[in-house]
Short mmCIF file of C-alpha atoms and ligand atoms in Angstrom, two decimals:
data_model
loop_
_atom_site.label_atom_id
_atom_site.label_comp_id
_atom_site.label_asym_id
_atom_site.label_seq_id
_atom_site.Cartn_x
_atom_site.Cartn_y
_atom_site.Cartn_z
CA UNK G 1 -5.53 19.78 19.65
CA UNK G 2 -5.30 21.36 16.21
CA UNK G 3 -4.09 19.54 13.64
CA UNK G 4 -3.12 19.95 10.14
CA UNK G 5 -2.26 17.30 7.90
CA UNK G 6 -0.56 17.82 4.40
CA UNK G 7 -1.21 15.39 1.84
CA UNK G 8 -4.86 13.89 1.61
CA UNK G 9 -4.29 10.25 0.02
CA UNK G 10 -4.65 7.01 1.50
CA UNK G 11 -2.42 7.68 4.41
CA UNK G 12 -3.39 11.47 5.38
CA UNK G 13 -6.60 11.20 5.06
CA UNK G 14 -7.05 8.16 7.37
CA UNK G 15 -5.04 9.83 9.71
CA UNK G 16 -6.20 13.19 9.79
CA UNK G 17 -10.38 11.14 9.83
CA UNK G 18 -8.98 9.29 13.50
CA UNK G 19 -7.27 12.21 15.14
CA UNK G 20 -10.61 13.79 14.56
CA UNK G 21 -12.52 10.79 15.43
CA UNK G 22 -10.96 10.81 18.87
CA UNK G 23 -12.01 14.91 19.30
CA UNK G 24 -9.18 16.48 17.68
CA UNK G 25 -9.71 19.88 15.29
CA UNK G 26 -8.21 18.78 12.10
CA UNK G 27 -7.62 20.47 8.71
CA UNK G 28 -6.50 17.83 5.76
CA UNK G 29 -4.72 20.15 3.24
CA UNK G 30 -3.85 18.93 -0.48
CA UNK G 31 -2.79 20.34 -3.62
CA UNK G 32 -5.39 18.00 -5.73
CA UNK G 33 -8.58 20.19 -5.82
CA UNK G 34 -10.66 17.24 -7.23
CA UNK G 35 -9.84 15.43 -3.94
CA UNK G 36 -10.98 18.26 -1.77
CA UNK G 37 -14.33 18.66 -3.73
CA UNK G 38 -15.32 15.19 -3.48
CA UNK G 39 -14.65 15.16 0.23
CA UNK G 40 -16.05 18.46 0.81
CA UNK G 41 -19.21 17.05 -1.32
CA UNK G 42 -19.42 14.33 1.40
CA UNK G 43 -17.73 11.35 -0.63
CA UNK G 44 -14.25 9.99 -0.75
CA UNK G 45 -11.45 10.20 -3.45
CA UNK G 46 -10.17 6.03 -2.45
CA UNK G 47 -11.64 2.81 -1.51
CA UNK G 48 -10.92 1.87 2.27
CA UNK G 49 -13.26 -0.07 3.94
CA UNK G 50 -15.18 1.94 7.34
CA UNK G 51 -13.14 5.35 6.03
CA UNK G 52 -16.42 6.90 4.56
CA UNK G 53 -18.69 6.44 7.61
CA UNK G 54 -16.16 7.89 9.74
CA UNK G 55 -15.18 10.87 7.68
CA UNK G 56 -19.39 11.59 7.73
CA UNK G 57 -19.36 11.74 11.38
CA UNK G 58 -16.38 13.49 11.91
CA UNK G 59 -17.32 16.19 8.98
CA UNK G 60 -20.84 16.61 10.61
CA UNK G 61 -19.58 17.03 14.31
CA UNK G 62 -17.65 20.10 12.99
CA UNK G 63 -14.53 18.43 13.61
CA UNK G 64 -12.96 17.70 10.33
CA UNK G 65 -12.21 19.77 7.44
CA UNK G 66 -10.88 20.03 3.62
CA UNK G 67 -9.20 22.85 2.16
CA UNK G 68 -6.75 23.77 -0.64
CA UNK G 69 -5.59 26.71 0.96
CA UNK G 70 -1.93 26.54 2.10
CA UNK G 71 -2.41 29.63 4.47
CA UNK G 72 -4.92 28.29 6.34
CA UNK G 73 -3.33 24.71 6.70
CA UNK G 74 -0.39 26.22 8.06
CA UNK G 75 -1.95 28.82 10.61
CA UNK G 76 -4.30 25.65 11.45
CA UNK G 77 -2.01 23.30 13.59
CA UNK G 78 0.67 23.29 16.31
CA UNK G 79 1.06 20.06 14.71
CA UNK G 80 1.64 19.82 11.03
CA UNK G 81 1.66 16.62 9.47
CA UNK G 82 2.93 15.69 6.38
CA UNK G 83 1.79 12.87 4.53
CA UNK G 84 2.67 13.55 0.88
CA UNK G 85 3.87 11.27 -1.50
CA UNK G 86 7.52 9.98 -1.52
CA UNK G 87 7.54 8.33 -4.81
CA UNK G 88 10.58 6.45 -6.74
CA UNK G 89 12.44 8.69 -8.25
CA UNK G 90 14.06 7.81 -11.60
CA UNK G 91 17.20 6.10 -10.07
CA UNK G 92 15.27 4.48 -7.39
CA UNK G 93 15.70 7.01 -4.69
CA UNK G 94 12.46 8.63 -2.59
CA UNK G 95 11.19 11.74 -3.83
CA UNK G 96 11.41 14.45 -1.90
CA UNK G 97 10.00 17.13 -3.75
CA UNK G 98 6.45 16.81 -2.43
CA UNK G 99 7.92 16.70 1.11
CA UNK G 100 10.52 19.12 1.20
CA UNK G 101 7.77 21.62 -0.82
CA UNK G 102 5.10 21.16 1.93
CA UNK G 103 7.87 21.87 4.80
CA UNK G 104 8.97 25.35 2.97
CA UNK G 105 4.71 26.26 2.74
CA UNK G 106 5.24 26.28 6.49
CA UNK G 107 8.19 27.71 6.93
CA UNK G 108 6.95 30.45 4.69
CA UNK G 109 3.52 31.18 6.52
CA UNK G 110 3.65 30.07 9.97
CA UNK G 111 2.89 32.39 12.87
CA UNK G 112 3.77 30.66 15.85
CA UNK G 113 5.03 27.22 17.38
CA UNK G 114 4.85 24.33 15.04
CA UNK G 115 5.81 20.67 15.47
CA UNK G 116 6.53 19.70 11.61
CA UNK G 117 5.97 16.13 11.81
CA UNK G 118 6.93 13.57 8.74
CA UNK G 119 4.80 11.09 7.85
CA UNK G 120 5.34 10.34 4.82
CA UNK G 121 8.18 7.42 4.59
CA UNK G 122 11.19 8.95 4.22
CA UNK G 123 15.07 8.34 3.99
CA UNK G 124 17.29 8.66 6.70
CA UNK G 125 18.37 12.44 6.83
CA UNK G 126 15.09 13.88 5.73
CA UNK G 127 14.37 15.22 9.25
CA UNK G 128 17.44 17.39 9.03
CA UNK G 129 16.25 18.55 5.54
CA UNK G 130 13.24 19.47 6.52
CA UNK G 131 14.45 21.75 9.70
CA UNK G 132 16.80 22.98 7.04
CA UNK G 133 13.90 24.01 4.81
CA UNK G 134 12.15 25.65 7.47
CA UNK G 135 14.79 27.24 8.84
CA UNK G 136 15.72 28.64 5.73
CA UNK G 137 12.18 30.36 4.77
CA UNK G 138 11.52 31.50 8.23
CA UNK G 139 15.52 33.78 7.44
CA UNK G 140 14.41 34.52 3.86
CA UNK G 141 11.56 36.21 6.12
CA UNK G 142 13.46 37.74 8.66
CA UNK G 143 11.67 36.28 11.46
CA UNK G 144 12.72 33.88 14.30
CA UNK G 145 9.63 31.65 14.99
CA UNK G 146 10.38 28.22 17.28
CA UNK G 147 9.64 24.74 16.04
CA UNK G 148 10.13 20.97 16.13
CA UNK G 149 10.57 18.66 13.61
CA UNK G 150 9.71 15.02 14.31
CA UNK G 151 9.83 11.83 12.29
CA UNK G 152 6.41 9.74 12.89
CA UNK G 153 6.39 6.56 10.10
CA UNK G 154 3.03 5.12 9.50
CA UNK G 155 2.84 1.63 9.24
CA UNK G 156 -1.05 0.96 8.53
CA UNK G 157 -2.02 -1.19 6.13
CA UNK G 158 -4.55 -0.61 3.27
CA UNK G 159 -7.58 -2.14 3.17
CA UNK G 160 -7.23 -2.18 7.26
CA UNK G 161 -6.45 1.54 7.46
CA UNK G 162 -8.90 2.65 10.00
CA UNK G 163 -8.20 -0.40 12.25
CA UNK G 164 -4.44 -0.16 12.24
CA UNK G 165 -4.44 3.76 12.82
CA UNK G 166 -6.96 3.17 15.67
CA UNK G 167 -5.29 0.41 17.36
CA UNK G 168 -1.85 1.01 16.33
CA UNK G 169 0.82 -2.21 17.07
CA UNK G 170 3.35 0.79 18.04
CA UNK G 171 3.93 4.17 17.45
CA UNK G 172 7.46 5.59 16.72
CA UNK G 173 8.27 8.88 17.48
CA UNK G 174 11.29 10.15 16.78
CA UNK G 175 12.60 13.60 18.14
CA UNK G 176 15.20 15.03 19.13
CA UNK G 177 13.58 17.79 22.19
CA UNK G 178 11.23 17.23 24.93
CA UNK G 179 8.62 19.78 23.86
CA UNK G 180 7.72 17.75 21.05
CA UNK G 181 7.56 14.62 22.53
CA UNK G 182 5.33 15.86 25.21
CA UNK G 183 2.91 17.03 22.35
CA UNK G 184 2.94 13.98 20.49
CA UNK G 185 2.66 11.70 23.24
CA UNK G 186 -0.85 13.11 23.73
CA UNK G 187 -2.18 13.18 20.60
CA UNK G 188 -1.57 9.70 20.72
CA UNK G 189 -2.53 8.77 24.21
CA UNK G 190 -6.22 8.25 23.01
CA UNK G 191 -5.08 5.38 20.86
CA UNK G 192 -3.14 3.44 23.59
CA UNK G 193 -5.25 3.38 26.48
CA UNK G 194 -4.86 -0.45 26.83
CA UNK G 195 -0.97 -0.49 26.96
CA UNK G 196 1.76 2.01 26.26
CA UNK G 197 2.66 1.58 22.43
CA UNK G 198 4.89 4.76 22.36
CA UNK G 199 8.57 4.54 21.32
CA UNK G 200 10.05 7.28 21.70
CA UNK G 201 13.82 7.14 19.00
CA UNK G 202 16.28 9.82 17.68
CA UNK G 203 14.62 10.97 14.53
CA UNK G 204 17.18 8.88 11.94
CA UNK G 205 16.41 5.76 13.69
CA UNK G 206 12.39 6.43 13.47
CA UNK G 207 13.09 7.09 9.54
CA UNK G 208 15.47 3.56 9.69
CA UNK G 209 12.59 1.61 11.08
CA UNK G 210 10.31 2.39 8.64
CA UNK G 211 12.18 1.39 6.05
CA UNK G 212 13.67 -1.88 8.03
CA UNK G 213 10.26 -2.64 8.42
CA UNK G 214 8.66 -3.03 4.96
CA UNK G 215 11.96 -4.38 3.71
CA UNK G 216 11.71 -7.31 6.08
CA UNK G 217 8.03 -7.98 5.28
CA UNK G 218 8.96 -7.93 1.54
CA UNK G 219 12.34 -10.30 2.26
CA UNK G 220 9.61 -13.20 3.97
CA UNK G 221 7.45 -12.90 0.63
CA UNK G 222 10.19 -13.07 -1.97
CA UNK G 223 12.10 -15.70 0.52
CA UNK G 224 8.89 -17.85 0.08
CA UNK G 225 8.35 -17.17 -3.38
CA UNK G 226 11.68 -18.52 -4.28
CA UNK G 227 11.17 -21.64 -2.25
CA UNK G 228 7.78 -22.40 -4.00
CA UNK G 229 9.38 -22.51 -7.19
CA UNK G 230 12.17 -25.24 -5.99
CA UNK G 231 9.08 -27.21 -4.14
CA UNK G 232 7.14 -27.25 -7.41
CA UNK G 233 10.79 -28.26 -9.19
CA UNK G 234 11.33 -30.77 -6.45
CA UNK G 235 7.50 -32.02 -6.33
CA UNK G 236 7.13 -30.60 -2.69
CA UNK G 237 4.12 -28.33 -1.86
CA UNK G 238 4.90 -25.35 -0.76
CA UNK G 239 1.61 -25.06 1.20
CA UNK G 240 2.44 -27.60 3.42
CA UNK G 241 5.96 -26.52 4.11
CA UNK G 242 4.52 -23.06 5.40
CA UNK G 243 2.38 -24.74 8.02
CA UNK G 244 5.53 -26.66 8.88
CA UNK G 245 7.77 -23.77 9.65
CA UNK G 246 4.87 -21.29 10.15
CA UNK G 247 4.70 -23.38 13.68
CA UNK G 248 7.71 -22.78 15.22
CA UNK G 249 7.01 -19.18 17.35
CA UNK G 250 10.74 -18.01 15.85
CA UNK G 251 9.52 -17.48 12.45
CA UNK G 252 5.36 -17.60 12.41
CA UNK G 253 2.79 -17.86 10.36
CA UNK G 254 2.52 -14.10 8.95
CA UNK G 255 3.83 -13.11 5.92
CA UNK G 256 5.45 -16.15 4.76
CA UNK G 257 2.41 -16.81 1.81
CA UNK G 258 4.03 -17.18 -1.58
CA UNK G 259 2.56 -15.52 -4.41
CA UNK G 260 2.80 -14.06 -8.08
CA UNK G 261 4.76 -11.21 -6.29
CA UNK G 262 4.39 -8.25 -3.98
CA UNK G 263 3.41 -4.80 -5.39
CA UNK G 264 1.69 -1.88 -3.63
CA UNK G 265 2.49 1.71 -3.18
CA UNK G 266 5.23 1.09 -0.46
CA UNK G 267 7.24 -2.25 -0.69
CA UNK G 268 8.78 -1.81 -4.28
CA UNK G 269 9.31 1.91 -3.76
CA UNK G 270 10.53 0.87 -0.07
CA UNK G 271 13.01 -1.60 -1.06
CA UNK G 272 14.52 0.39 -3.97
CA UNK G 273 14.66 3.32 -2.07
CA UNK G 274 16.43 1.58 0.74
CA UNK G 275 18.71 -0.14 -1.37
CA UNK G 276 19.88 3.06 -2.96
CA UNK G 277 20.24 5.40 -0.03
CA UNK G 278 22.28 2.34 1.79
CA UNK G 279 24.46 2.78 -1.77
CA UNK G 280 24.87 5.96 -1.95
CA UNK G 281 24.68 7.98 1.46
CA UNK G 282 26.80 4.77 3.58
CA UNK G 283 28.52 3.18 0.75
CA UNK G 284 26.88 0.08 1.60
CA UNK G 285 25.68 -3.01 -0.73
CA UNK G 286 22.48 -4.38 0.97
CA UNK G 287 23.03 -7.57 -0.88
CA UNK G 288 19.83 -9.50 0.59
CA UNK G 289 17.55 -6.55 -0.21
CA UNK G 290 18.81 -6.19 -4.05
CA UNK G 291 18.27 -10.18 -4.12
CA UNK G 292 14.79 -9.85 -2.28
CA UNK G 293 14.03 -7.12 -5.36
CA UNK G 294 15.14 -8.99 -7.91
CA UNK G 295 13.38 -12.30 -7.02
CA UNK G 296 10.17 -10.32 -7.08
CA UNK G 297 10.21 -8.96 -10.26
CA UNK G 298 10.84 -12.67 -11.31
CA UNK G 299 7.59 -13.47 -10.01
CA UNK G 300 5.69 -10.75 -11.66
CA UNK G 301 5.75 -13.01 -14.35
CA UNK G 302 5.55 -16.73 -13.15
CA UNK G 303 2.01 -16.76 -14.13
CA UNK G 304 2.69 -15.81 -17.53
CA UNK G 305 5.49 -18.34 -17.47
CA UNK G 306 3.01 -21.14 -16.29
CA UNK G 307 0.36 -19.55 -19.23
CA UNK G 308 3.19 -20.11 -21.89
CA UNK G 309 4.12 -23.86 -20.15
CA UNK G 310 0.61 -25.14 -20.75
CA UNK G 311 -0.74 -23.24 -24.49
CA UNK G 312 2.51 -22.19 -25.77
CA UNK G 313 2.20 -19.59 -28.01
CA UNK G 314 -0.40 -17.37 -26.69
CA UNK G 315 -1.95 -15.50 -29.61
CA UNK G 316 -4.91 -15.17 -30.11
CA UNK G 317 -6.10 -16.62 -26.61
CA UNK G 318 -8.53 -15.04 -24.08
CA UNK G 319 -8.09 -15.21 -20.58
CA UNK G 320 -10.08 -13.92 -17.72
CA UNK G 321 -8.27 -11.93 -14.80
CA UNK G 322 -9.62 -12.52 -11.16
CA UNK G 323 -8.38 -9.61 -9.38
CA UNK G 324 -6.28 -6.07 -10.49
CA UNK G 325 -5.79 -4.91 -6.96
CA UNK G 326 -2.21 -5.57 -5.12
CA UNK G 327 -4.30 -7.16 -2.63
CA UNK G 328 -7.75 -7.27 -1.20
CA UNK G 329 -9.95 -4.30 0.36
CA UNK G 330 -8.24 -1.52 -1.74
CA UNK G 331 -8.57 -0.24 -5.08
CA UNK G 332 -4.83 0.79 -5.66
CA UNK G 333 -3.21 -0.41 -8.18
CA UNK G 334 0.18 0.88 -8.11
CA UNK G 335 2.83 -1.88 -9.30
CA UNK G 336 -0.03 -3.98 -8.80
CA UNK G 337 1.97 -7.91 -9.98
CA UNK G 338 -2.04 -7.82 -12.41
CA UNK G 339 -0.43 -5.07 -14.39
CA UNK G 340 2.64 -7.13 -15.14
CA UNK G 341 0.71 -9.94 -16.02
CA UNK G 342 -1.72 -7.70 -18.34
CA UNK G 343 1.05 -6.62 -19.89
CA UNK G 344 2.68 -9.67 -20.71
CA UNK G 345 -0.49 -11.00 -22.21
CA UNK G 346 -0.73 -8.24 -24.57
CA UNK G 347 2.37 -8.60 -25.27
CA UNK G 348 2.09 -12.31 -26.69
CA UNK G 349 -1.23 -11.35 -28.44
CA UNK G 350 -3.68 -12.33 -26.06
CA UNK G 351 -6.52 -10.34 -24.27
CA UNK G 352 -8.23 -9.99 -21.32
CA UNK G 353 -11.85 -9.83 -19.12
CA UNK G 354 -11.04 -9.03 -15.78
CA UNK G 355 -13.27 -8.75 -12.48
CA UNK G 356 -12.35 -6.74 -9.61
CA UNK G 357 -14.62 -5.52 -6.38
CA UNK G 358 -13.38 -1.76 -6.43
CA UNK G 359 -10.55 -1.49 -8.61
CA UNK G 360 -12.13 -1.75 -12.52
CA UNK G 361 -12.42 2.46 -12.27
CA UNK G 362 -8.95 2.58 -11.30
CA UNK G 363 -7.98 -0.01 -13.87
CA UNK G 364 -9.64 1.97 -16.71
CA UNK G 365 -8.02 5.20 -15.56
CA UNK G 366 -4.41 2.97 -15.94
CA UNK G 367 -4.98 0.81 -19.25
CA UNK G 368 -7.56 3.92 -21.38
CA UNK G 369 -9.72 2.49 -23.59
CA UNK G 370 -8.26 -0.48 -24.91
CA UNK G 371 -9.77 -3.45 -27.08
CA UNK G 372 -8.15 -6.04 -25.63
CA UNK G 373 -9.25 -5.41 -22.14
CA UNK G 374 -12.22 -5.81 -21.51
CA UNK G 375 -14.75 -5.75 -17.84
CA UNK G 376 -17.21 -8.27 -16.52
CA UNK G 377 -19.90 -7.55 -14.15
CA UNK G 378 -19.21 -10.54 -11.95
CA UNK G 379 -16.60 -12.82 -11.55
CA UNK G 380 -18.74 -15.79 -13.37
CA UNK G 381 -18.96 -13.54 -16.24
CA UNK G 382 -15.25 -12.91 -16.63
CA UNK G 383 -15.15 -16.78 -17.86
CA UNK G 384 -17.25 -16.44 -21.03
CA UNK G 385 -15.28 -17.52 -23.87
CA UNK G 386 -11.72 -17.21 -22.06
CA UNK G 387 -9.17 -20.88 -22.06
CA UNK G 388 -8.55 -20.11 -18.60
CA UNK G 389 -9.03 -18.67 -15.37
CA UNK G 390 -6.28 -16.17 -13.68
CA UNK G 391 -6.53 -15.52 -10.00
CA UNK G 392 -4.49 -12.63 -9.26
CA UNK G 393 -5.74 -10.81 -5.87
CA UNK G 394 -6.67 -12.87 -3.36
CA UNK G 395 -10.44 -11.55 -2.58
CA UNK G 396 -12.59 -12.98 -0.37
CA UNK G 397 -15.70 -13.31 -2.62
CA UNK G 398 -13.12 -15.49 -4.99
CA UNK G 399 -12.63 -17.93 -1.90
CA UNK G 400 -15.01 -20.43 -2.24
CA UNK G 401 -16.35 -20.38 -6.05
CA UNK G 402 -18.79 -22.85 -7.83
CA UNK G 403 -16.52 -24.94 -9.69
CA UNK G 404 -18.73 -26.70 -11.70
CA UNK G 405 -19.90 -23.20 -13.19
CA UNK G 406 -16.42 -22.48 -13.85
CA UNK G 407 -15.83 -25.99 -15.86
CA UNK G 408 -18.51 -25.04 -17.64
CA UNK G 409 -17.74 -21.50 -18.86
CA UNK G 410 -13.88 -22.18 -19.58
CA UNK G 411 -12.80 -23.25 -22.97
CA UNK G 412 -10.51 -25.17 -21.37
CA UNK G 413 -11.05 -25.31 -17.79
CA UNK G 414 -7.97 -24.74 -16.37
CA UNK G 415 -7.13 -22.18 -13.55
CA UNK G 416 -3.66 -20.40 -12.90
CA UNK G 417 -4.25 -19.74 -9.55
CA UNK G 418 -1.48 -16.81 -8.51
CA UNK G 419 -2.58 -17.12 -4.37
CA UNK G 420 -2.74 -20.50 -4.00
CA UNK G 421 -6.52 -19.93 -2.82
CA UNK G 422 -7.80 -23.32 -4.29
CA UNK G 423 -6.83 -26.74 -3.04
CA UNK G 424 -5.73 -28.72 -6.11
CA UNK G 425 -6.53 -31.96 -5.55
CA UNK G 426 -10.20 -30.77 -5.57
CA UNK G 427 -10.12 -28.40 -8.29
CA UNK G 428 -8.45 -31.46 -10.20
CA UNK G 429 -11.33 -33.86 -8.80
CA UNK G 430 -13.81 -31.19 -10.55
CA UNK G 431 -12.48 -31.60 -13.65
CA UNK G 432 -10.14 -28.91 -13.61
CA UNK G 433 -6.59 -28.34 -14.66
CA UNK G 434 -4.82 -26.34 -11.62
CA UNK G 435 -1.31 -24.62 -11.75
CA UNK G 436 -0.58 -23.17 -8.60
CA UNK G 437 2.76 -21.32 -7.23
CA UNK G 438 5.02 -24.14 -5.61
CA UNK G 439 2.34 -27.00 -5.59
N1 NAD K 501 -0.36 3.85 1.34
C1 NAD K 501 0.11 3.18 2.37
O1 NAD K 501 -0.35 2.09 2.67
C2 NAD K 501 1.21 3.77 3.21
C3 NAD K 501 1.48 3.19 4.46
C4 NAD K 501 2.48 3.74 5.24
C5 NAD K 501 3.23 4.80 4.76
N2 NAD K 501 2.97 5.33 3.53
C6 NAD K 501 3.75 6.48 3.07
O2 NAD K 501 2.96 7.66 3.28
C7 NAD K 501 3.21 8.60 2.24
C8 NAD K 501 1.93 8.94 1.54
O3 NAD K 501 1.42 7.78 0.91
P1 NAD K 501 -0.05 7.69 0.32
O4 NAD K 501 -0.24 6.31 -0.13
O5 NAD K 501 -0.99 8.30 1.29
O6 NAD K 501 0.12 8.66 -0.93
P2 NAD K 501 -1.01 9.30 -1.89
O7 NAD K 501 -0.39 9.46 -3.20
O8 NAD K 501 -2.28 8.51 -1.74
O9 NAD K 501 -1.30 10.73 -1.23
C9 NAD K 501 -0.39 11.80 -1.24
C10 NAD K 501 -1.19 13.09 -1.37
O10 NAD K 501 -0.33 14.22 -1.16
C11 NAD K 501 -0.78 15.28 -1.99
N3 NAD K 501 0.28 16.29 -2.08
C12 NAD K 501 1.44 16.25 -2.76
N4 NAD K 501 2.16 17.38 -2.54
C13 NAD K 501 1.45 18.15 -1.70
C14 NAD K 501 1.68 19.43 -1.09
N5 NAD K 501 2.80 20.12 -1.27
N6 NAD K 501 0.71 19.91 -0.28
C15 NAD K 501 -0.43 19.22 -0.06
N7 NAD K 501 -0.68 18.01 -0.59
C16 NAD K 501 0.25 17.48 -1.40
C17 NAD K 501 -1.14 14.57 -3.28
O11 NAD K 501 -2.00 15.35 -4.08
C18 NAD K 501 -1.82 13.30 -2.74
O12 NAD K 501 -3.22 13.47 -2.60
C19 NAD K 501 4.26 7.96 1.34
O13 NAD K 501 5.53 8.38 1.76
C20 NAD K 501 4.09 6.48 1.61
O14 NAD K 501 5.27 5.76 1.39
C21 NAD K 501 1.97 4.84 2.75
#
């Protein structure tokens, strides 16, 4: 099939690089011409781990391309989708700028039969906006040209991109006509040959589930944070209560891993949004959600809370940062909890070396030159100097370090240790203070 998809980022990229991967012609449009160099030079604008390869493969069999030519994307595919960004708006609301622009492109240049499907995560009601968009440049033009819209939410996960897009859990399609269902349902077939993962919904409920989705995910981290902060009151360990309700099949072992907070580009943006379009579109308070918010931007600073507990006054201290990343195998940062914390420390006069895998470019890009942040080479060189260690993204290469190195480096070897990655009883029998969350 021929495919366009609007919007290269993390999300329209890795989605336009598997519907080629699977034979598909696809053309990945954006507005960013830096972007579309670097893939067109054969290298990729983010970090996500087996995208590269992949984009290669699918570049060299002729099967994948890069423009920023808004004429061509839209004569390119029946299917159009669009992946822009939907980002908080000042009040809390998505944006739908980027969205609603990329739906009038089409409007205003397509040809023939399009299926105009969104992406991007959206409120409730875009669908209708977006046929209205269309609709409305294809009268400005005179012209009477059929098409579909359909809402198709992504729910892959960064840093497991690839894997999630090619083995999807489920796909939701919502539509409201036959025609398009037909076409979507085999574009996807390739990626459910094992078992049917298709849902097929009216195109508000696709946009609800989305949302519903994330939020819930973000209500089991905040739910746990709030308990490991009455275990530590209590002297319970939070660590052991997971296990203990982890086991029962009703609630499970995912998500439920307390933390110094949940950032990211989608569950923040996902809960305000949600929480705002409940307000203002139904009238509706979504009480648990606003509480779910509020208790994680708590927890953005527990850390710093737990810093301030053991020095006091802060000024003047050094600290090293394990981690800027909102979590392991990606470089975003956006409301990463490490930028909180960063900030906070500056705040009270301290500074900073931090280590990260793939995220120190992006970092620099964020904080500019600044001379109380400074970059280490490797973790172990972070400690020089600093009175203690911060662990703030759970990486795998922080897992299992040499303690003994670590006692030796810190001023005062003590470790703050934001993902509960460490058991403390034998950080404490190496010598080393440990603060944990809820331990
Ligand atoms: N990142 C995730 O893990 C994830 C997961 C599921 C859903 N989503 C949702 O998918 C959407 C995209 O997220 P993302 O993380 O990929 O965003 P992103 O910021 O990485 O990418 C968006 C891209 O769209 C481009 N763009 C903006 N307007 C355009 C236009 N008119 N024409 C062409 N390109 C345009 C931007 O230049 C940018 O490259 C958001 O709604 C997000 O909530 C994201």
């Amino acid at each position: 099939m021929k495919v366009t998809v609007v919007g290269t980022g993390y999300v329209g990229l890795v989605s336009g690089t598997c519907l080629a991967e699977v034979g598909n012609d696809v053309l990945c449009l954006d507005v960013d011409p830096e972007k579309i160099r670097i893939l067109n030079e054969g290298g990729i604008p983010i970090f996500e781990p087996g995208l590269q390869e992949m984009v290669r493969r699918n570049v060299a069999a002729g099967r994948l391309h890069f423009t920023t030519d808004v004429e061509r994307a839209a004569h390119h595919g029946t299917i159009q989708f669009v992946a822009v960004g939907t980002p908080p708006d000042e009040d809390g609301s998505a944006d739908l700028r980027y969205v609603l622009a990329a739906a009038r492109n089409i409007g205003r240049l397509m040809t023939d039969y399009k299926v105009i499907v969104d992406k991007s995560t959206v409120p409730v009601g875009t669908g209708a906006k977006v046929k209205a968009a269309i609709a409305d440049e294809l009268q400005k033009r005179g012209v009477s040209i059929p098409f579909s819209v359909v809402s198709n939410p992504e729910f892959l996960k960064e840093g497991a991109a690839v894997e999630d897009f090619m083995r999807p859990d489920r796909v939701i399609i919502g539509a409201d006509d036959e025609q398009a269902v037909f076409l979507m349902r085999a574009l996807y077939a390739p990626f459910q040959r094992n078992h049917e993962r298709l849902i097929v919904t009216d195109v508000k409920s696709a946009e609800l589930t989305k949302y519903a989705a994330n939020a819930m995910l973000a209500t089991r981290i905040s739910f746990m944070n709030e308990l490991a902060n009455l275990a530590e009151k209590l002297g319970a360990d939070i660590e052991m209560v997971r296990q203990g309700i982890g086991s029962d099949p009703r609630i499970g072992y995912h998500f439920l891993y307390p933390g110094c907070g949940y950032g990211g580009s989608c569950f923040p943006k996902d809960v305000k949004a949600l929480i705002k379009t409940a307000g203002d579109d139904a009238g509706i308070r979504l009480k648990v959600l606003s509480a779910v918010e509020d208790a994680n931007d708590a927890q953005k600073h527990i850390l710093t809370e737990k810093l301030k507990n053991r020095f006091g006054d802060l000024s003047g201290k050094h600290f090293a940062v394990w981690g800027l990343a909102f979590k392991p195998n990606t470089d975003d940062m956006r409301e990463a909890p490490s930028r909180e914390l960063i900030a906070d420390l500056f705040a009270a006069g301290a500074t900073v070396t931090t280590y990260d895998p793939v995220a120190m470019d992006e970092a620099r890009r964020i904080f500019g030159e600044d001379s109380r942040l400074s970059y280490a080479k490797t973790p172990m060189d972070a400690l020089r100097e600093a009175d203690a260690l911060i662990v703030v993204t759970e990486w795998k290469e922080f897992r299992s370090p040499d303690f003994d190195e670590i006692r030796g480096l810190l001023k005062t070897p003590a470790i703050f240790d934001g993902r509960n990655l460490y058991d403390p009883k034998f950080v404490r029998g190496m010598g080393i203070e440990y603060f944990g969350i809820g331990r």
